[in-house]
GROMACS .gro file of C-alpha atoms in nm:
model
  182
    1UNK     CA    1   1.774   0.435   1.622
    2UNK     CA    2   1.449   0.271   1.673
    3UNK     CA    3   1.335  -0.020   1.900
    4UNK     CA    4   1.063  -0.094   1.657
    5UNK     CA    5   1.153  -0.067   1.272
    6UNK     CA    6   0.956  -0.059   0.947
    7UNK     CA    7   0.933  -0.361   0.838
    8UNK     CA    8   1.021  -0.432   0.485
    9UNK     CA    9   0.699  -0.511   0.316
   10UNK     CA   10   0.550  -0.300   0.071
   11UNK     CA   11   0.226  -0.177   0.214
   12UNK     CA   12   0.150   0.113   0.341
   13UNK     CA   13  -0.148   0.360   0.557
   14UNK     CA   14  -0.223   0.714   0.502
   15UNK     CA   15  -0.453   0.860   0.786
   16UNK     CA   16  -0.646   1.126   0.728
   17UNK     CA   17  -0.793   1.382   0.975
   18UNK     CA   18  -1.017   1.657   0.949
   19UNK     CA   19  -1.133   1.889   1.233
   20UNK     CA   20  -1.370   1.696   1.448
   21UNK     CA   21  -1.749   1.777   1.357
   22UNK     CA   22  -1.651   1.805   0.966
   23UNK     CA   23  -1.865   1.604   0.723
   24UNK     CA   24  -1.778   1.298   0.568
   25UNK     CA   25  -1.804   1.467   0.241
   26UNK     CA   26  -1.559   1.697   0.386
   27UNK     CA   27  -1.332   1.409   0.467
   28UNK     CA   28  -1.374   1.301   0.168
   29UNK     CA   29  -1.250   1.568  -0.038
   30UNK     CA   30  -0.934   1.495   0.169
   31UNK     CA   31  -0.931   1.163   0.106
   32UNK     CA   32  -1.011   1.220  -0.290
   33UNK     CA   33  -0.698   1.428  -0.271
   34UNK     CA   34  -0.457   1.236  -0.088
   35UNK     CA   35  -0.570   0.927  -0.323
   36UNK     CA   36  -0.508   1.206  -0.637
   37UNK     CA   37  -0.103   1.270  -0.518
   38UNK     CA   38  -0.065   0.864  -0.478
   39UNK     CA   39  -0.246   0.828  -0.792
   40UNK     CA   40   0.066   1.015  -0.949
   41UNK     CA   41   0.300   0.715  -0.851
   42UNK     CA   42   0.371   0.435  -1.118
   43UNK     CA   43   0.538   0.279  -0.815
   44UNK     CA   44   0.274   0.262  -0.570
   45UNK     CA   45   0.111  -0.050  -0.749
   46UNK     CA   46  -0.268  -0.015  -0.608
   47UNK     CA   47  -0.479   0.196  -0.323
   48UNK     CA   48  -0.789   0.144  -0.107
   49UNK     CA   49  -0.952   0.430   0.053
   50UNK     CA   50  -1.220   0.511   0.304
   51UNK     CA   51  -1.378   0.830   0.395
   52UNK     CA   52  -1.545   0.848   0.773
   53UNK     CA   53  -1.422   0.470   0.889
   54UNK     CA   54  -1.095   0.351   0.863
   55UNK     CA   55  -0.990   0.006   0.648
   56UNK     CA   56  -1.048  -0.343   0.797
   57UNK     CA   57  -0.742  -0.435   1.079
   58UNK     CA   58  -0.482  -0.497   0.802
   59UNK     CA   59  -0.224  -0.513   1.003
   60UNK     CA   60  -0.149  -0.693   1.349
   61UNK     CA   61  -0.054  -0.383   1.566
   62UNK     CA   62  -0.270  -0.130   1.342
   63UNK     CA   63  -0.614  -0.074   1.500
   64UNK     CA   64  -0.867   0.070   1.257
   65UNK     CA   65  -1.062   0.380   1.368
   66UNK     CA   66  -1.411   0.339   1.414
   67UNK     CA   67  -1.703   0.472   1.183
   68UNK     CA   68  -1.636   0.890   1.220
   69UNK     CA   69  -1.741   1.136   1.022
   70UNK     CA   70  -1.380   1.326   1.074
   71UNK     CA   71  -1.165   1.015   0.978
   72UNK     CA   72  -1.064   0.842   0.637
   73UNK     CA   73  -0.752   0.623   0.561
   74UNK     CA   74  -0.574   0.476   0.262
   75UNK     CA   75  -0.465   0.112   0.238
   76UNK     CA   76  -0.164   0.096  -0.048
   77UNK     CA   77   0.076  -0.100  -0.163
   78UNK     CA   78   0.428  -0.023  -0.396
   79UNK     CA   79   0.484  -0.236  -0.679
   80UNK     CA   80   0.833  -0.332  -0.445
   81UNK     CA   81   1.007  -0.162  -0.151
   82UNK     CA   82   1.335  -0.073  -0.152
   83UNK     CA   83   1.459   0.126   0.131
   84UNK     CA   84   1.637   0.405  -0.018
   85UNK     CA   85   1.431   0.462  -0.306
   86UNK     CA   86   1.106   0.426  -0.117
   87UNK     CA   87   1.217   0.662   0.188
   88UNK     CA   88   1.299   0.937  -0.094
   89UNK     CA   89   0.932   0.902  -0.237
   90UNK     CA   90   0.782   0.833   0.072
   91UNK     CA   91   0.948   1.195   0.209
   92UNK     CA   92   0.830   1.355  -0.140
   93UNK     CA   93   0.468   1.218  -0.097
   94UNK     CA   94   0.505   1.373   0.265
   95UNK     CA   95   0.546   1.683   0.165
   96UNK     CA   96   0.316   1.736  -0.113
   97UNK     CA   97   0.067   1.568   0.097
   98UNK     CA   98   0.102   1.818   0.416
   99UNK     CA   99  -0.028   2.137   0.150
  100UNK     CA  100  -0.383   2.047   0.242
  101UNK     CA  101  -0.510   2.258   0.440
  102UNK     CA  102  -0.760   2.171   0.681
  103UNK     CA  103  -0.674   1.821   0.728
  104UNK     CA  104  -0.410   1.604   0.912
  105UNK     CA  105  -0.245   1.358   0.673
  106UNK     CA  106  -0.050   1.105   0.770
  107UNK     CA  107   0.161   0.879   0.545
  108UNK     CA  108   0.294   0.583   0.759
  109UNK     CA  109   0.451   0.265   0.680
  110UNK     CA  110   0.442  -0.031   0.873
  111UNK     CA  111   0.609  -0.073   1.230
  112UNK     CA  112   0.693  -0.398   1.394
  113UNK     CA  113   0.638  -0.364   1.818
  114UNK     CA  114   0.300  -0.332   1.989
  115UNK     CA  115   0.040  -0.140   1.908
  116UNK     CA  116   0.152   0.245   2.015
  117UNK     CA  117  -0.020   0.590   2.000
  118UNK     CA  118   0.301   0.729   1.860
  119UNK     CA  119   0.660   0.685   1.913
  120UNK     CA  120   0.728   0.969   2.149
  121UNK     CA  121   0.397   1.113   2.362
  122UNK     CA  122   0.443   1.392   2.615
  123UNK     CA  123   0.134   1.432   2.819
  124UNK     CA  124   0.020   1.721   3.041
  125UNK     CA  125  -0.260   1.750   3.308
  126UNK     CA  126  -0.391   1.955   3.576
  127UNK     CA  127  -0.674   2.136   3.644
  128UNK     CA  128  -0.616   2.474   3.434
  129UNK     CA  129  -0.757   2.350   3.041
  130UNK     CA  130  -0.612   2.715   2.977
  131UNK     CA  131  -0.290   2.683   3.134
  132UNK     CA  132  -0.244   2.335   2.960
  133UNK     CA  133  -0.318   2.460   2.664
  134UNK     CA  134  -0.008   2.709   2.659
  135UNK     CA  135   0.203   2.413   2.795
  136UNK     CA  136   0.133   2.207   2.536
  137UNK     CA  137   0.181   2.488   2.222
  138UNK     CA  138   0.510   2.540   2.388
  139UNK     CA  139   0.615   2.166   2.397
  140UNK     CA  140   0.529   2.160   2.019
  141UNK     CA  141   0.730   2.448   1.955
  142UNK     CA  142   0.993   2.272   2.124
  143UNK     CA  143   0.906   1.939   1.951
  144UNK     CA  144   0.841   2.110   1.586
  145UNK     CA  145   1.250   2.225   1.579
  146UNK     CA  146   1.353   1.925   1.643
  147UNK     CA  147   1.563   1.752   1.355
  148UNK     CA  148   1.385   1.431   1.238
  149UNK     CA  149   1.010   1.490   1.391
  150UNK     CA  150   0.677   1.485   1.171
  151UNK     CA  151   0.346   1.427   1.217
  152UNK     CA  152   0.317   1.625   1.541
  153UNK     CA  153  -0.028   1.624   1.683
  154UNK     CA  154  -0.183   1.831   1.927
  155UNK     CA  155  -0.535   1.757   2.030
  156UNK     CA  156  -0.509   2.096   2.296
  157UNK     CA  157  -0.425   2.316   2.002
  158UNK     CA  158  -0.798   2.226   1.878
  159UNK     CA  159  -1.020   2.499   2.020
  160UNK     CA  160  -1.412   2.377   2.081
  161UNK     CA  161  -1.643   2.579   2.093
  162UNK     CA  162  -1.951   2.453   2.294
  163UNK     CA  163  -2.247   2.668   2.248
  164UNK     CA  164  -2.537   2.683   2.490
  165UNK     CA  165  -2.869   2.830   2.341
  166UNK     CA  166  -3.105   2.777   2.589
  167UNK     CA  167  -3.388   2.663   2.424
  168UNK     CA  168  -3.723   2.673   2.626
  169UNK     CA  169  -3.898   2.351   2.470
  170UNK     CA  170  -4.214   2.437   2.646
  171UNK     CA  171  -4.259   2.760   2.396
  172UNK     CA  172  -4.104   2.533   2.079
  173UNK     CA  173  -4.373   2.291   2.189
  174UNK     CA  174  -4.657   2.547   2.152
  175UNK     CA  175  -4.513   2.681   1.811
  176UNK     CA  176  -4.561   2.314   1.664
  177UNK     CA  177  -4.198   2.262   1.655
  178UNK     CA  178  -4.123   1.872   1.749
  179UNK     CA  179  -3.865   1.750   2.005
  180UNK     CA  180  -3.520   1.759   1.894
  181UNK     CA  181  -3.625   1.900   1.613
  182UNK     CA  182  -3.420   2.200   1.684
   0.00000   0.00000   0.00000
């Protein structure tokens, strides 16, 4: 059941993300190998991919990501889309695709409905980042057994590590070193 379908054409989006601060030539190197597994497709008929922007709005309820250094996407099309066929290559590409490591990729096909973040969203707040933190590994877990689900994301499951190094720009001053040089 689904109160927006795939629609039937035969175009298709693979989003790609690395860990946020990585390179573009890191995201790159997932994007050259996401491109590599469609490459091995005689049905997909041609691909377009970006590394740190997303594609031009290609689709009405698909909004592009901006120019980051942590995103890249693929624009494809099949040669022709037929439903059972496609699903069972679209599921193999899935799962060759998910043995990079380092990198969320995501191999969607085109919804009809608004634009939506995903399907099904559970969000949790408070004031506790640690406490939500567990909440939201457990509501994976939770999420991760269930029959049917991929492409689980979990932006609280992404540690950052802020680093404060006190830098006395008076003394970097007097050593010749210029502002925001360091």
């Amino acid at each position: 059941f689904s109160l927006f379908p795939e629609n039937d054409s035969p175009y298709f989006l693979v989003d790609i993300e690395t860990p946020q601060g990585a390179s573009v030539e890191e995201t790159d190197r997932a994007v050259a190998f996401a491109d590599s597994v469609l490459a091995q497709y005689e049905e997909i008929e041609w691909r377009f991919a970006n590394a740190g922007r997303g594609n031009p709005q290609i689709y009405y309820n698909e909004i592009p990501p901006e120019q980051i250094s942590n995103v890249g996407q693929i624009y494809g099309r099949f040669h022709e889309w037929h439903r059972t066929e496609g699903r069972r290559t679209v599921d193999e590409i899935r799962e060759r695709l998910d043995a990079y490591a380092g990198a969320r990729i995501n191999f969607k096909r085109f919804a009809n409905g608004p634009p939506i973040e995903a399907p099904i969203a559970v969000r949790i707040s408070g004031p506790d980042l640690a406490a939500i933190g567990e909440l939201a590994d457990a509501v994976a877990a939770i999420i991760e057994q269930t029959p049917g689900v991929r492409d689980i994301s979990n932006p609280a499951a992404e540690r950052l590590i802020d680093l404060e190094l006190n830098i006395d720009a008076g003394q970097t001053a007097l050593r010749g070193v210029p502002a925001g040089a360091v």
